[in-house]
Short mmCIF file of C-alpha atoms in Angstrom, two decimals:
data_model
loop_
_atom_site.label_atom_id
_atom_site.label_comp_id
_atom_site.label_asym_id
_atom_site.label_seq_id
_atom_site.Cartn_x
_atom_site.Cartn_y
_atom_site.Cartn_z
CA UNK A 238 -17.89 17.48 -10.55
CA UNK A 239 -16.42 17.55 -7.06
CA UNK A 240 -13.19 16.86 -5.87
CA UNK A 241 -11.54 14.31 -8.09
CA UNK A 242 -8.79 11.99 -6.49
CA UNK A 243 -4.99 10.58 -7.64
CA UNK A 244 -3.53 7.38 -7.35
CA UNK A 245 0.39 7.45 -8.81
CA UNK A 246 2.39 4.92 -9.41
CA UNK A 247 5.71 5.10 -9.23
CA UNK A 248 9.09 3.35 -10.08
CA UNK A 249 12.96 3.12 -9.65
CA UNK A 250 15.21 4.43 -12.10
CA UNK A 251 17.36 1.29 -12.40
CA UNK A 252 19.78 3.19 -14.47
CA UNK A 253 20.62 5.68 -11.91
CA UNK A 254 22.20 5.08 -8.82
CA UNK A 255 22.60 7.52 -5.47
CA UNK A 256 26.62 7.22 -4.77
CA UNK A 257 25.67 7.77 -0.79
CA UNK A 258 22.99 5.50 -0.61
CA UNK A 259 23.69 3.21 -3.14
CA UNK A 260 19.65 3.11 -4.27
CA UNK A 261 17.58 4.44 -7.57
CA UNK A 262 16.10 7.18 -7.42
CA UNK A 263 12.19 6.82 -7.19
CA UNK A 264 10.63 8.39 -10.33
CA UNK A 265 6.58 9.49 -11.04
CA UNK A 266 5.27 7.08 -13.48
CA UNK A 267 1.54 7.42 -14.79
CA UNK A 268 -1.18 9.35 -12.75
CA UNK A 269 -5.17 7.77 -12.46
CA UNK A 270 -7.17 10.71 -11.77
CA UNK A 271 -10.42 9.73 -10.78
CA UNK A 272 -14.09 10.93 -9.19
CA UNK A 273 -14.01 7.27 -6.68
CA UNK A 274 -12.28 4.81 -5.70
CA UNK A 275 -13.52 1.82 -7.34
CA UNK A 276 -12.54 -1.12 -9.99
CA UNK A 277 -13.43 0.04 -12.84
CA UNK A 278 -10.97 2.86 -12.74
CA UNK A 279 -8.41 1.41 -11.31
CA UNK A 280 -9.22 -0.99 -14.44
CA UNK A 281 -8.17 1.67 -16.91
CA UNK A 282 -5.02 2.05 -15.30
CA UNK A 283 -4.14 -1.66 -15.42
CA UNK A 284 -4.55 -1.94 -18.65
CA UNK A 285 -3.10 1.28 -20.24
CA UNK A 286 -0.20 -0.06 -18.41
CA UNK A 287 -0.16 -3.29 -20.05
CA UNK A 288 -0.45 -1.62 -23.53
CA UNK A 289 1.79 1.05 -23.65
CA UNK A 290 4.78 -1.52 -21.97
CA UNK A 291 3.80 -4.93 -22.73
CA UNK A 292 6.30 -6.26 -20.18
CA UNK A 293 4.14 -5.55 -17.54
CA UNK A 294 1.88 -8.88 -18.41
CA UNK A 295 4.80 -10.63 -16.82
CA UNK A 296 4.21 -8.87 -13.20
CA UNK A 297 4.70 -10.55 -10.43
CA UNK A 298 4.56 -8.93 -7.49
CA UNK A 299 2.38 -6.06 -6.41
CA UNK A 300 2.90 -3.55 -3.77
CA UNK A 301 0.59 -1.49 -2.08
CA UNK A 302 -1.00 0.29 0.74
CA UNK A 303 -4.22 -1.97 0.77
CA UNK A 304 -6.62 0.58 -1.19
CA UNK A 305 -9.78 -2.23 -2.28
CA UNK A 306 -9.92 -0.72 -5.89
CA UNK A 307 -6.22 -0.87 -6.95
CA UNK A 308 -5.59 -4.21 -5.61
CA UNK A 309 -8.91 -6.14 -6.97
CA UNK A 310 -8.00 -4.75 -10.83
CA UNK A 311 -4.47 -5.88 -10.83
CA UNK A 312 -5.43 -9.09 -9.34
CA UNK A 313 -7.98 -9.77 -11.80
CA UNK A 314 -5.32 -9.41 -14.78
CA UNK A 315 -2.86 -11.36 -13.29
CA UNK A 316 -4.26 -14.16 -12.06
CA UNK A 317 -0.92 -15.57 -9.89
CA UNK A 318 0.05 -12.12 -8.39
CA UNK A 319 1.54 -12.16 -5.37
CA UNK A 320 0.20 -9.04 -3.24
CA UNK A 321 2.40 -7.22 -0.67
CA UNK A 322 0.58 -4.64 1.95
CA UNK A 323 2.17 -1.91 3.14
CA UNK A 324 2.61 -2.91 6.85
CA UNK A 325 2.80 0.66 8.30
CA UNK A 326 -0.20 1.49 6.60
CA UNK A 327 -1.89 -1.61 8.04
CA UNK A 328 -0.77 -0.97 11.55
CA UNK A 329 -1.98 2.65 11.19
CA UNK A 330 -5.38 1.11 10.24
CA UNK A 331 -5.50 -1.34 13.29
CA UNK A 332 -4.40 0.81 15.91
CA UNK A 333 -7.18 3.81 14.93
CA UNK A 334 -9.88 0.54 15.52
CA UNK A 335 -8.10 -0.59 18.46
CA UNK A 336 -8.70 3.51 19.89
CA UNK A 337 -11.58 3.77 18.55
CA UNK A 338 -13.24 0.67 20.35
CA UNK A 339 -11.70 2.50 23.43
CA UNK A 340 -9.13 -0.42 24.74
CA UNK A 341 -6.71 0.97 27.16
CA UNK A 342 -3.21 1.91 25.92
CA UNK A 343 -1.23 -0.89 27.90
CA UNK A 344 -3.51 -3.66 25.85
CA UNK A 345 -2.93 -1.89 22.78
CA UNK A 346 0.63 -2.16 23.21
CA UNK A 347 0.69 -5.78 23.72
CA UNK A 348 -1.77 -6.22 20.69
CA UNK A 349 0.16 -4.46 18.27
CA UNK A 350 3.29 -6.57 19.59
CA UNK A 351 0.92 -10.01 19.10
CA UNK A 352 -0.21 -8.87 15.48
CA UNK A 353 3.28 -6.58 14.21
CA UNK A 354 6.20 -8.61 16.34
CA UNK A 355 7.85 -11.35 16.17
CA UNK A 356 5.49 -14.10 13.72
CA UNK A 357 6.31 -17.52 12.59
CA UNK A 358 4.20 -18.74 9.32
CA UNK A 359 0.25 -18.90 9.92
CA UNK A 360 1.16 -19.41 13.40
CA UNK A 361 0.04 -15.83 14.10
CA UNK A 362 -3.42 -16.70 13.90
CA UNK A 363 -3.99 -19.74 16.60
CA UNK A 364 -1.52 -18.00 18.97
CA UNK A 365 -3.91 -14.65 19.18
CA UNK A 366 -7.18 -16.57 19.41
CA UNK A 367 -5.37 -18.19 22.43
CA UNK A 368 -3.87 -14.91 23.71
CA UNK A 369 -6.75 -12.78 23.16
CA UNK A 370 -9.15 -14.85 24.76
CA UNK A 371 -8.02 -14.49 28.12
CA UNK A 372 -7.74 -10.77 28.37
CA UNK A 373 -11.75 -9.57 28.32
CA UNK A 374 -10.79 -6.23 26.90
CA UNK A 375 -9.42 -7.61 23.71
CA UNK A 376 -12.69 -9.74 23.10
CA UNK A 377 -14.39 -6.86 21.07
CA UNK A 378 -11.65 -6.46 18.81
CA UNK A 379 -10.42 -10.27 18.68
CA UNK A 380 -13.62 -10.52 16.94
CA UNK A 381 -13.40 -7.85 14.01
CA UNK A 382 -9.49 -8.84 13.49
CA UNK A 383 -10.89 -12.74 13.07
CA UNK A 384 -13.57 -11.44 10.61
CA UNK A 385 -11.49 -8.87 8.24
CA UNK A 386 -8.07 -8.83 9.07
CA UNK A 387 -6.35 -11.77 9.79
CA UNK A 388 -6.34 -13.71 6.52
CA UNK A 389 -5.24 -10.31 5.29
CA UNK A 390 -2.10 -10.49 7.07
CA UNK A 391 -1.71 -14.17 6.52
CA UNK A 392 -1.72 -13.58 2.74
CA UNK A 393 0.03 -10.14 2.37
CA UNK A 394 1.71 -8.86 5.15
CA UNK A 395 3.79 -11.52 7.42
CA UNK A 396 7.16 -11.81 6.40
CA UNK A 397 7.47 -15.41 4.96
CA UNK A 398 5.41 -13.52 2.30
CA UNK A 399 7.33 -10.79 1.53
CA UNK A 400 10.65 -13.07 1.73
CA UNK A 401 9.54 -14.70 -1.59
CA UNK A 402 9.07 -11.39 -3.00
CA UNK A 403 12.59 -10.75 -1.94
CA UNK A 404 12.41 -8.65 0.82
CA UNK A 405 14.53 -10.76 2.90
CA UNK A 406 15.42 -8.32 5.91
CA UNK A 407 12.71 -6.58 6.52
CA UNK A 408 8.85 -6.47 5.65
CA UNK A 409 7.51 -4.16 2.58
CA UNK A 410 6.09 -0.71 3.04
CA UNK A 411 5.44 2.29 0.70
CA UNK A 412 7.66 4.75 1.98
CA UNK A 413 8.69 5.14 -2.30
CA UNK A 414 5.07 5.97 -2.80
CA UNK A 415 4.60 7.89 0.42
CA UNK A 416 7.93 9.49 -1.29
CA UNK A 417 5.91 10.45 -4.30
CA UNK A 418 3.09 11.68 -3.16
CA UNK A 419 5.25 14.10 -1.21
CA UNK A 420 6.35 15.24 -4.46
CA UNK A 421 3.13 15.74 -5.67
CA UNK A 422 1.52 17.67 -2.31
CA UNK A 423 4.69 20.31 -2.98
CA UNK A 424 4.26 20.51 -6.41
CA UNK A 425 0.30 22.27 -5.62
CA UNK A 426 0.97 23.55 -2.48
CA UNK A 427 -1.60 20.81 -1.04
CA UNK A 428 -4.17 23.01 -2.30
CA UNK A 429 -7.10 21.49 -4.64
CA UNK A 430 -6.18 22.70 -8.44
CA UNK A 431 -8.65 22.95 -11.37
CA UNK A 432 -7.67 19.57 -13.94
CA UNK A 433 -5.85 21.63 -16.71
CA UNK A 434 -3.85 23.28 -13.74
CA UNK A 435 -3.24 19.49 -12.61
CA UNK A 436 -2.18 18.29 -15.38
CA UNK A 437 0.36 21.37 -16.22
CA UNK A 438 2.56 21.26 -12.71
CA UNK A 439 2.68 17.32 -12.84
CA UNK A 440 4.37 17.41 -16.81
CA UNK A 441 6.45 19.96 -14.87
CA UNK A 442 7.63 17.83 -12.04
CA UNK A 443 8.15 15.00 -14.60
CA UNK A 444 10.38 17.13 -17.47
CA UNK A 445 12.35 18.13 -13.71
CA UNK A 446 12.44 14.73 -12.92
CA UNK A 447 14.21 13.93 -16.24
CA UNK A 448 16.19 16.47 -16.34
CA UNK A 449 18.20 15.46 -13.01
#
């Protein structure tokens, strides 16, 4: 069968409340276990959401670390979603192209400060092309940011976006998820486990979970 892969999802405890922090706890919620990363799985996980807590046809607002599959199912079921990407995640992305197409580190600086800094509305986008443009070393990447990742950004990562989802300080990322599946690399050792073996340590994390 191969390696098989795991997308959580995870949620705050709204009834629980850190006295330090003053935040819910983040809690594991339903696991996909799946042989690729495509719709149709994802799929499965939509929509055993939807029937085992019918509130979830009135979601709103999605948050995620960009993965194709996850985002394309939910999007299909609800039509009017609004989408949130994990900015960290995307900057990750960007800067491993921007090395990888060899750009020296002072430009890559002053990229990541045109695409991740300070942005007003879709301004972003006509203030690069005219940035970009007159640095030759940039030209490369100028044109595989125009073609796959600008609109991206536009629609789901700049932070008149993620105001309306209420994050009104600061831009989304998944640090809660990234918090979860810490949980689940120490829970099997991040070593590969057989399914049954799976399945038993995450009921065990979850009864823990419950228990505190």
């Amino acid at each position: 069968m191969g390696l098989l892969s795991v997308t959580p999802i995870q949620y705050k405890h709204l009834l629980l409340v850190n006295r330090e922090s003053g935040k819910s706890p983040v809690m594991v919620g339903p696991l996909l276990v799946k042989q690729k990363k495509e719709k149709l799985y994802s799929k499965l996980l939509v929509d055993f959401l939807v029937d085992q807590e019918p509130r979830v046809k009135n979601l709103c607002t999605l948050e995620t670390d960009g993965e194709t599959a996850i985002f394309l199912a939910f999007k299909e079921r609800f039509v009017f979603l609004l989408v949130l990407f994990c900015a960290i995640h995307l900057r990750r992305y960007v800067t491993g192209k921007i090395v990888a197409l060899g750009i020296e580190e002072s430009e890559t600086r002053e990229i990541c400060a045109d695409i991740f800094g300070v942005q007003v509305g879709t301004q972003l986008k006509e203030r690069i092309i005219e940035v970009w443009e007159t640095r030759s070393g940039d030209k490369e990447f100028h044109l595989w940011f125009q073609r796959y990742k600008v609109d991206v950004i536009l629609r789901h990562v700049l932070k008149p976006v993620h105001q309306k989802a209420g994050f009104v300080h600061k831009n989304f990322t998944t640090n809660c998820v990234d918090c979860v599946n810490s949980m689940l690399s120490d829970k099997t050792d991040q070593q590969p486990h057989q399914l049954p073996n799976f399945e038993m340590k995450m009921r065990q994390l979850s009864q823990r979970q419950r228990r505190n």
